[in-house]
N, CA, C and O of each residue as an XYZ file, in Angstrom:
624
protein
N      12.887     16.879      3.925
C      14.094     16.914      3.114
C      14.800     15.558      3.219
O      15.204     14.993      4.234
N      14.847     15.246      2.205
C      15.474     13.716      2.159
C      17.180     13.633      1.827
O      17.594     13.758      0.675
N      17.989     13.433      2.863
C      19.337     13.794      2.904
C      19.560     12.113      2.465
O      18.777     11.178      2.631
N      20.528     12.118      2.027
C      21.727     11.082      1.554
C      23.117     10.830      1.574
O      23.866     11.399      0.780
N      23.571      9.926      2.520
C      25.395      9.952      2.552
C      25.787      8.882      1.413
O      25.297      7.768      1.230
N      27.295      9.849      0.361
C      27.516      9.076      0.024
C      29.644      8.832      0.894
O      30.527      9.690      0.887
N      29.709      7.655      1.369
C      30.879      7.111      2.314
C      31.598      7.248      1.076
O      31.001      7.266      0.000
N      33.392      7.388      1.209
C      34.286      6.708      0.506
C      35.490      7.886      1.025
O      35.590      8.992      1.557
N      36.517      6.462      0.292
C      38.097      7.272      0.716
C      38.582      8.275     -0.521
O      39.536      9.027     -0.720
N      37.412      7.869     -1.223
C      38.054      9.505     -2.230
C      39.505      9.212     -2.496
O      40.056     10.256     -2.847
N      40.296      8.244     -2.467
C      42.234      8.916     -3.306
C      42.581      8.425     -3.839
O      42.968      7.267     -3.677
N      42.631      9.449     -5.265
C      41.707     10.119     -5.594
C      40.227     10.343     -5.909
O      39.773      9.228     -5.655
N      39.285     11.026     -6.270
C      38.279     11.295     -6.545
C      38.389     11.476     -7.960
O      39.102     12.221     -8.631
N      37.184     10.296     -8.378
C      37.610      9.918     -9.701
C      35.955     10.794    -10.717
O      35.101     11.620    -10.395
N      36.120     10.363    -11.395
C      35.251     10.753    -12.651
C      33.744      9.949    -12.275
O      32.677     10.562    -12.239
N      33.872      8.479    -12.007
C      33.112      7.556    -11.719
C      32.752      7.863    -10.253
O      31.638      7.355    -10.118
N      33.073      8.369     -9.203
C      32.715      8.562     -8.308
C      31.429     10.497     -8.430
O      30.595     10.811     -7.581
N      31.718     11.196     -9.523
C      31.494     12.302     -9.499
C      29.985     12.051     -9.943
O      28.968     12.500     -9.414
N      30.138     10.972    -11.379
C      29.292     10.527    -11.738
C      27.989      9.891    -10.524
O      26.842     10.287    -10.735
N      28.188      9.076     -9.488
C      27.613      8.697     -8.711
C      26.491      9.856     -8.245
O      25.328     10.183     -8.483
N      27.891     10.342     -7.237
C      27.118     12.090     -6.811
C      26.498     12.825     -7.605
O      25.395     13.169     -7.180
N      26.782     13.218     -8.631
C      25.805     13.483     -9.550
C      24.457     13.088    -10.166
O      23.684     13.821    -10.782
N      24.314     11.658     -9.851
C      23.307     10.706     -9.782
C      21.938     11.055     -8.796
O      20.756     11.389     -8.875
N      23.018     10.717     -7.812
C      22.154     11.053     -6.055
C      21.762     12.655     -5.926
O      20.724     12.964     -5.340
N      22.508     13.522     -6.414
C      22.134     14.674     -5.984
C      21.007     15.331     -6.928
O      20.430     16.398     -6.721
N      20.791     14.284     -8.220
C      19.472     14.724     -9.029
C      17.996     13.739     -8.504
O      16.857     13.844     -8.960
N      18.443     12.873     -7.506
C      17.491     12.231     -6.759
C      17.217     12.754     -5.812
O      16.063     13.183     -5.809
N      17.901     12.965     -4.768
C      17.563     13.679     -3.422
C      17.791     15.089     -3.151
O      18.242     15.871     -3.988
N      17.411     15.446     -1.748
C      17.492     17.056     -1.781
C      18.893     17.367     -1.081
O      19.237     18.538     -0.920
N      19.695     16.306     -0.668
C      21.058     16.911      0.295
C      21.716     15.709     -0.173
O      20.935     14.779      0.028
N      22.809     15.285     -0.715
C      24.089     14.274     -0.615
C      25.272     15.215      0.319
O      25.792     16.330      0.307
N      25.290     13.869      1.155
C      26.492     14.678      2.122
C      27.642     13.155      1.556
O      27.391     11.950      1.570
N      28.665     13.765      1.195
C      29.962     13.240      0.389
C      30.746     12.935      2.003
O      30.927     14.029      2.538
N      31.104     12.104      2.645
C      31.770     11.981      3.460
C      33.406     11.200      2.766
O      33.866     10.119      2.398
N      33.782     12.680      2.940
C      35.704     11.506      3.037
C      35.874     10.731      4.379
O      35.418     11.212      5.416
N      36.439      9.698      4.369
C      36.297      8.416      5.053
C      38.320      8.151      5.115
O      39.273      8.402      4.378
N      38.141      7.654      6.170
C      39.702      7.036      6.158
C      39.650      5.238      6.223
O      39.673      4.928      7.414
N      39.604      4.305      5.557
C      39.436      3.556      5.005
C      40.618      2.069      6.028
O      41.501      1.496      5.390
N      40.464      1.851      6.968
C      41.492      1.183      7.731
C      41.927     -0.021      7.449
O      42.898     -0.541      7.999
N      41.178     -0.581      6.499
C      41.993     -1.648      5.780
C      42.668     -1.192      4.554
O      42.819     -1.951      3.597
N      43.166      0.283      4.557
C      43.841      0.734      3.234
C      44.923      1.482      4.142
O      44.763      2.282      5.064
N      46.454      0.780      3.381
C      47.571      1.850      3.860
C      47.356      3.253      3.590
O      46.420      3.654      2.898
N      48.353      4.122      4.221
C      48.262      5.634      3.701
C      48.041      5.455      2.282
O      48.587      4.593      1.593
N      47.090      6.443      1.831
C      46.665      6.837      0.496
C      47.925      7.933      0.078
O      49.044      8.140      0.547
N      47.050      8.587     -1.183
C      48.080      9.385     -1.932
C      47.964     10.923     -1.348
O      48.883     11.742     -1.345
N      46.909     11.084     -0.958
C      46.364     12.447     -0.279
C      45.919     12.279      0.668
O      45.063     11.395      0.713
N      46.221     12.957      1.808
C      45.914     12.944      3.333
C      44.341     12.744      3.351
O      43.625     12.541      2.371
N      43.926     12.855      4.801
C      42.394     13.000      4.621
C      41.790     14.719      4.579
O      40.833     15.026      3.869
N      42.291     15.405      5.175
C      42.136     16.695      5.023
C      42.291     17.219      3.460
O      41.416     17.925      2.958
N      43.449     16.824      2.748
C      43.818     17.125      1.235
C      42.573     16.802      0.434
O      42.196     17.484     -0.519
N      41.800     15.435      0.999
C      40.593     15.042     -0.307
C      39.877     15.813     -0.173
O      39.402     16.314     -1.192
N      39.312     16.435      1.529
C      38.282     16.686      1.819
C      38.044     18.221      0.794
O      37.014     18.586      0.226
N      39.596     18.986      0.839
C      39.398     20.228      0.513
C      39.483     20.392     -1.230
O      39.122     21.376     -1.876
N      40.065     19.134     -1.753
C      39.790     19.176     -3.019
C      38.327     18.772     -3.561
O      37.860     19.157     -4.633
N      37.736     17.993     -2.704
C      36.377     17.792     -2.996
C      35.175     18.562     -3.010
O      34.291     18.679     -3.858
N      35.390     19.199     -1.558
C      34.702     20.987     -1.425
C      34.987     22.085     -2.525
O      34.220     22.949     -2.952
N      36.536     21.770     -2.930
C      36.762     22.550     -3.932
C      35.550     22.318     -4.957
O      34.705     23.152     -5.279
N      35.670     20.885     -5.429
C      35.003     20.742     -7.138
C      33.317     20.696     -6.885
O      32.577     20.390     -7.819
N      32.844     20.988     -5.699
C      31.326     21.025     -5.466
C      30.963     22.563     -4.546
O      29.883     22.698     -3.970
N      31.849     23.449     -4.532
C      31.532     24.354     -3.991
C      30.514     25.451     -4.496
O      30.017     26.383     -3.863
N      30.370     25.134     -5.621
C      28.836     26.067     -6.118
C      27.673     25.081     -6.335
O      27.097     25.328     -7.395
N      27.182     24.108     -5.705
C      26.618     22.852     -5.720
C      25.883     23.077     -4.253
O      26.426     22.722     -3.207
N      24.356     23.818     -4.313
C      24.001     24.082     -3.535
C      23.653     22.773     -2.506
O      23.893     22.878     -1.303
N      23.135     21.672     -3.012
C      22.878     20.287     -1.915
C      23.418     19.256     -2.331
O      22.798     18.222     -2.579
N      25.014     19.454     -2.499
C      25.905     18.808     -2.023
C      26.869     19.162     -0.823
O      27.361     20.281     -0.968
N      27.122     18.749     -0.100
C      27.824     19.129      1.062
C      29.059     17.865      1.577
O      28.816     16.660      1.644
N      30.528     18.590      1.932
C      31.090     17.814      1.955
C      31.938     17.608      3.116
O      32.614     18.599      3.393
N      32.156     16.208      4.170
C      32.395     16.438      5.166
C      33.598     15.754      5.444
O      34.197     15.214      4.513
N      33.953     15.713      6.381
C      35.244     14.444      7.147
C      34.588     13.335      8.137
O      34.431     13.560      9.337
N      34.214     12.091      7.500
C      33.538     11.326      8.547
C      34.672     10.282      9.433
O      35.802      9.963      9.061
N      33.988      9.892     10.675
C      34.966      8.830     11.047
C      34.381      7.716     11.565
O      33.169      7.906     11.468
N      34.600      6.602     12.087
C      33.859      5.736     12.275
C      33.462      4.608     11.771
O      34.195      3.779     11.231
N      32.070      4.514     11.956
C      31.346      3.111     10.864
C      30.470      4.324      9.811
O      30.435      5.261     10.610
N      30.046      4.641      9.043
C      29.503      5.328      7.899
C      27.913      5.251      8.125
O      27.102      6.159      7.942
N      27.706      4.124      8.506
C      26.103      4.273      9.285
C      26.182      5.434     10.080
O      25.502      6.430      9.834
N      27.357      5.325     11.470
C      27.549      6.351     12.653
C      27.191      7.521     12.153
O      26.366      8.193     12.773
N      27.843      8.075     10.710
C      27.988      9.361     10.217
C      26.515      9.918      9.439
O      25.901     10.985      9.441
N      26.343      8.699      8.848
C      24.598      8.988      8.228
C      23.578      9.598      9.060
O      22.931     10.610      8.792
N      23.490      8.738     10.294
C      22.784      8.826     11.652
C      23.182     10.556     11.997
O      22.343     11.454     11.935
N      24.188     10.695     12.250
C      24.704     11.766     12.701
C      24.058     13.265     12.169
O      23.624     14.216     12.819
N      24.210     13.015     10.485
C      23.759     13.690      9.859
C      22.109     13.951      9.183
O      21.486     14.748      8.482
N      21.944     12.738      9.906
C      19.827     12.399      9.566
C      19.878     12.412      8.168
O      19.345     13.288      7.486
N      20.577     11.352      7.674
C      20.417     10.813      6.369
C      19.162      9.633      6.871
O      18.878      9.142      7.964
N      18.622      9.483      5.525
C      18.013      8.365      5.454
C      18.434      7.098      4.671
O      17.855      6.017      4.563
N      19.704      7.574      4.112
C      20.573      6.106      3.248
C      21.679      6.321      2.944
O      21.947      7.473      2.604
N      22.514      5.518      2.948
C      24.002      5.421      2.019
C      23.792      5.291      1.015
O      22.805      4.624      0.701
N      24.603      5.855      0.054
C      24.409      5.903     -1.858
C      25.775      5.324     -1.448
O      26.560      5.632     -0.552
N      25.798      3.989     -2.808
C      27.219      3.277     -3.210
C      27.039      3.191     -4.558
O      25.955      3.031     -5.119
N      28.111      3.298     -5.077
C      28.390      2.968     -6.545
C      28.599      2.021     -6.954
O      29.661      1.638     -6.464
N      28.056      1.033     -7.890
C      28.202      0.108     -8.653
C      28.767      0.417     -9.546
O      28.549      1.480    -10.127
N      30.290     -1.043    -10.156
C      30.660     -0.647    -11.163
C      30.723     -2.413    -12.060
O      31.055     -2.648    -13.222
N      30.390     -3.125    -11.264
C      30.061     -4.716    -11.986
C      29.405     -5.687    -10.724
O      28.667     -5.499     -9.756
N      30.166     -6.883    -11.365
C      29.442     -7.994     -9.948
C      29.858     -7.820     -8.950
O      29.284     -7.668     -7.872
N      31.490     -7.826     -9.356
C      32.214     -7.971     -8.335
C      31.910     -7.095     -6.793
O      31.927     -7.405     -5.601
N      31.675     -6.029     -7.470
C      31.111     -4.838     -6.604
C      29.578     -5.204     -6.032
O      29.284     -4.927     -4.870
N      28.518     -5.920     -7.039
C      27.799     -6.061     -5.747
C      27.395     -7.034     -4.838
O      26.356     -7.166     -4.191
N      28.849     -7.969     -4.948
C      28.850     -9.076     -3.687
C      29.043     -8.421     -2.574
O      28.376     -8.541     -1.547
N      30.124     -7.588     -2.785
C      30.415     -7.197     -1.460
C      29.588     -5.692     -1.417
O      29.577     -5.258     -0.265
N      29.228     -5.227     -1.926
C      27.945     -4.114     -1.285
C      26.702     -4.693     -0.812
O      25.978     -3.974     -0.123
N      26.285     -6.069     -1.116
C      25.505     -6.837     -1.019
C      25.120     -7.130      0.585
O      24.059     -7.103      1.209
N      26.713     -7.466      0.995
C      26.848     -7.921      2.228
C      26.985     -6.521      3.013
O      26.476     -6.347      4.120
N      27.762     -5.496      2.291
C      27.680     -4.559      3.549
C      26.575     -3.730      4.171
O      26.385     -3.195      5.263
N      25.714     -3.884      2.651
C      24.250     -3.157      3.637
C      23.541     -3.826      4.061
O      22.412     -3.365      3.893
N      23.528     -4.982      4.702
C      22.979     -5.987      5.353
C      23.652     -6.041      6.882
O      23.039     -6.442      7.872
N      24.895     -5.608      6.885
C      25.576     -5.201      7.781
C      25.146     -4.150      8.318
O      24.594     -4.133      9.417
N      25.365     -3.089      7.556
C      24.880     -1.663      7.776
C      23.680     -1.305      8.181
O      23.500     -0.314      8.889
N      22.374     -2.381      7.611
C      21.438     -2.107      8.090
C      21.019     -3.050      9.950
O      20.123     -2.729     10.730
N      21.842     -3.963     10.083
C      21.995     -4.682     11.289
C      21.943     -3.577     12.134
O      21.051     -3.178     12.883
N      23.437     -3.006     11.795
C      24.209     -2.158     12.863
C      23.372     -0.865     13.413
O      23.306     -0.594     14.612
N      22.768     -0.134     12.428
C      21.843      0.746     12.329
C      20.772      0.407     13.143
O      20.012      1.260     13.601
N      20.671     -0.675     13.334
C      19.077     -1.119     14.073
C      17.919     -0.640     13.215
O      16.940     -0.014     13.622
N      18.236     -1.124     11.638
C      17.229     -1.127     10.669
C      17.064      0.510      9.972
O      16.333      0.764      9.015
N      17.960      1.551     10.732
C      17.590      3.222     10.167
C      18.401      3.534      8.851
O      18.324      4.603      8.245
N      19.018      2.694      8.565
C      19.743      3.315      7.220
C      19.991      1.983      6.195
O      20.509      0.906      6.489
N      19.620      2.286      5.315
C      18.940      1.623      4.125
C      19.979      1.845      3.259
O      20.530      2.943      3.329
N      20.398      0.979      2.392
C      21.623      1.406      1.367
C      20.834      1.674      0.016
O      19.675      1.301     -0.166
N      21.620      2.380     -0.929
C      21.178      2.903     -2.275
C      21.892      2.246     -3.152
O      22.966      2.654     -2.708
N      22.208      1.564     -4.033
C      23.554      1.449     -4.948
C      22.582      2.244     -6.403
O      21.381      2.248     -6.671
N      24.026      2.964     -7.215
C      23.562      3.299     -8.700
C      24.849      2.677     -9.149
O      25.748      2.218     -8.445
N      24.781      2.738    -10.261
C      25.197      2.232    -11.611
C      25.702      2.830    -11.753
O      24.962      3.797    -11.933
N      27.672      3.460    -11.948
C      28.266      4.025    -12.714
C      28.086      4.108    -14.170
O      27.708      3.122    -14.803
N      28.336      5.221    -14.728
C      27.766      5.419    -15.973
C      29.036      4.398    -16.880
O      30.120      4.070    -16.397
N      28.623      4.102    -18.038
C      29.366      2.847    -18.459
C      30.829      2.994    -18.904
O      31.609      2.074    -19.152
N      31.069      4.357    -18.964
C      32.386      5.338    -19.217
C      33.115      4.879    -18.162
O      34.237      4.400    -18.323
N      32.584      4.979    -17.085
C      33.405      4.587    -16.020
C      33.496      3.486    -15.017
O      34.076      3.269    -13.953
N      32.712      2.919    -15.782
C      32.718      0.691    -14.749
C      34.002      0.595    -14.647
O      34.355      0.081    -13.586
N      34.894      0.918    -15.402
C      35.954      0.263    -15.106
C      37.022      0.425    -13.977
O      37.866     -0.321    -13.480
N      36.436      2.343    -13.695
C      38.007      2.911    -13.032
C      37.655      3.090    -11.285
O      36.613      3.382    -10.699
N      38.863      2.808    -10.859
C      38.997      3.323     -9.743
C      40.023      4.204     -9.529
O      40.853      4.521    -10.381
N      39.964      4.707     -8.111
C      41.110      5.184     -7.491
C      42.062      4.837     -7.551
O      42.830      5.650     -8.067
N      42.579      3.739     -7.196
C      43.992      2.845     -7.033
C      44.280      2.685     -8.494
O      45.469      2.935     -8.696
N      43.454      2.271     -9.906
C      43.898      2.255    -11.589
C      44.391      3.638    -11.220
O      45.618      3.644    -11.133
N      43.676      5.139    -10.907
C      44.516      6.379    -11.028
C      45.732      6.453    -10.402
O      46.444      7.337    -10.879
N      45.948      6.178    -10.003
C      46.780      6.091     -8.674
C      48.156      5.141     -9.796
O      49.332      5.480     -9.928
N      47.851      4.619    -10.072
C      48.658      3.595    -10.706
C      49.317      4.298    -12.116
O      50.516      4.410    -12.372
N      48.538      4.595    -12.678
C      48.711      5.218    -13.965
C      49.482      6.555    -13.618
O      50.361      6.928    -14.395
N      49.200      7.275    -12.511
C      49.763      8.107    -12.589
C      51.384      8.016    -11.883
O      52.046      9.053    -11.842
N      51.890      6.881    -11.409
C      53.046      6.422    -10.947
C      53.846      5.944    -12.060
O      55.055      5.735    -12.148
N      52.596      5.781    -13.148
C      53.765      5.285    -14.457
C      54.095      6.161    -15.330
O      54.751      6.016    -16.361
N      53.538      7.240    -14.809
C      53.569      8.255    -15.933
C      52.657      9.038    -16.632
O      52.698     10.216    -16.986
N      51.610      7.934    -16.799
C      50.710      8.122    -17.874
C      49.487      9.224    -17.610
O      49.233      9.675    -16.493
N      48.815      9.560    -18.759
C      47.988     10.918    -18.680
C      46.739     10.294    -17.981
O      46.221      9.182    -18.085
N      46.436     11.392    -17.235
C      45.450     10.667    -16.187
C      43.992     11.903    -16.204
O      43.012     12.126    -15.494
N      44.432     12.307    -17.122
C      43.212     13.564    -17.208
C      41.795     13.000    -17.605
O      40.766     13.643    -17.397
N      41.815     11.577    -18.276
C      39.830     11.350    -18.498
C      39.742     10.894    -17.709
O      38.978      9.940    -17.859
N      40.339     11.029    -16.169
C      39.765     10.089    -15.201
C      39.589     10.965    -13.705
O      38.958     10.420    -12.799
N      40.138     12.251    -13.512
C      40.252     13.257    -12.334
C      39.812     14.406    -13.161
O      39.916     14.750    -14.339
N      39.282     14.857    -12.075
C      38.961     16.633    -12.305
C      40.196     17.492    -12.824
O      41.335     17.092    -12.580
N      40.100     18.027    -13.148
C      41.005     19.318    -13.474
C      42.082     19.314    -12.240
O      43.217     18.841    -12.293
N      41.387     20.030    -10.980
C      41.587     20.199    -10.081
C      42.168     19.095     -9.189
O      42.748     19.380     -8.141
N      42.032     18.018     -9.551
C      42.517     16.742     -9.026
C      43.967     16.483     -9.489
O      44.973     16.229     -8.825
N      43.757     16.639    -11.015
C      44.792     16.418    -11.579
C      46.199     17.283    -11.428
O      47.267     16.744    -11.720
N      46.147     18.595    -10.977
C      46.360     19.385    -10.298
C      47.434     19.293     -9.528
O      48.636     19.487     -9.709
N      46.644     18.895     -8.455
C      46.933     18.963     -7.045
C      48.126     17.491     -6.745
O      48.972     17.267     -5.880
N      47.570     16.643     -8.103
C      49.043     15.009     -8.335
C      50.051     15.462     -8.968
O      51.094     14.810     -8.907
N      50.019     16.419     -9.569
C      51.239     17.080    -10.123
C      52.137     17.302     -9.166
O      53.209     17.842     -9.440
């Protein structure tokens, strides 16, 4: 069984991130979704417990997806879980300079056991992140083609 972590701080959990998982989980037989607390990021908009349970929420009939609370380095958690790779999302260049460098890192740290994945956000969503939601929704603005139902929700 070929398991797969995909790392991130999830806040929010966007459309482009679902897309990812959705990617990986028609490739492999287990994506384990780790919410992550992100330490070069101030408090987010939702605790870490809040993502975790909105995320379980929107994959809970999703037999090999599974969704956890990781802490650490994200290798630590892969290992932990006998993944054989990190899945990252690509959404331009910019993104894969620095994914570039981190699984080169990642695979250092690992002592060569975890191998990074990147996919391609689907082209709907190159553009968005968390922090654009996050933003938009401080101004007001409708934020529904970019969060789940349930996401959208829970920012209300």
């Amino acid at each position: 069984m070929t398991k797969v972590l995909y790392p991130g701080s999830f806040d929010p959990i966007t459309y482009g991130h679902m897309d990812i998982i959705k990617q990986a989980s028609n490739l492999f037989d287990e994506v384990i979704v780790a919410v992550m607390k992100n330490p070069l990021k101030n408090n987010g908009f939702f605790s870490l417990e809040e993502r975790f349970k909105l995320i379980e929420e929107i994959y809970k009939e999703s037999s090999n997806i599974k969704v956890v609370i990781g802490s650490g380095a994200a290798v630590d958690v892969a290992l932990y879980y006998n993944c054989k790779a990190l899945v990252r999302g690509l959404r331009g260049v910019t993104d894969f300079d620095s994914e570039l460098q981190l699984a080169a890192i990642n695979k250092n740290i690992s002592n060569g056991q975890i191998n990074t994945i990147c996919l391609f956000a689907d082209s709907t969503y190159q553009y968005l992140s968390s922090s654009a939601v996050r933003e938009l929704y401080y101004l007001n603005k409708d934020i529904t083609n970019y969060v789940h139902p349930i996401v959208c929700e829970e920012m209300q």
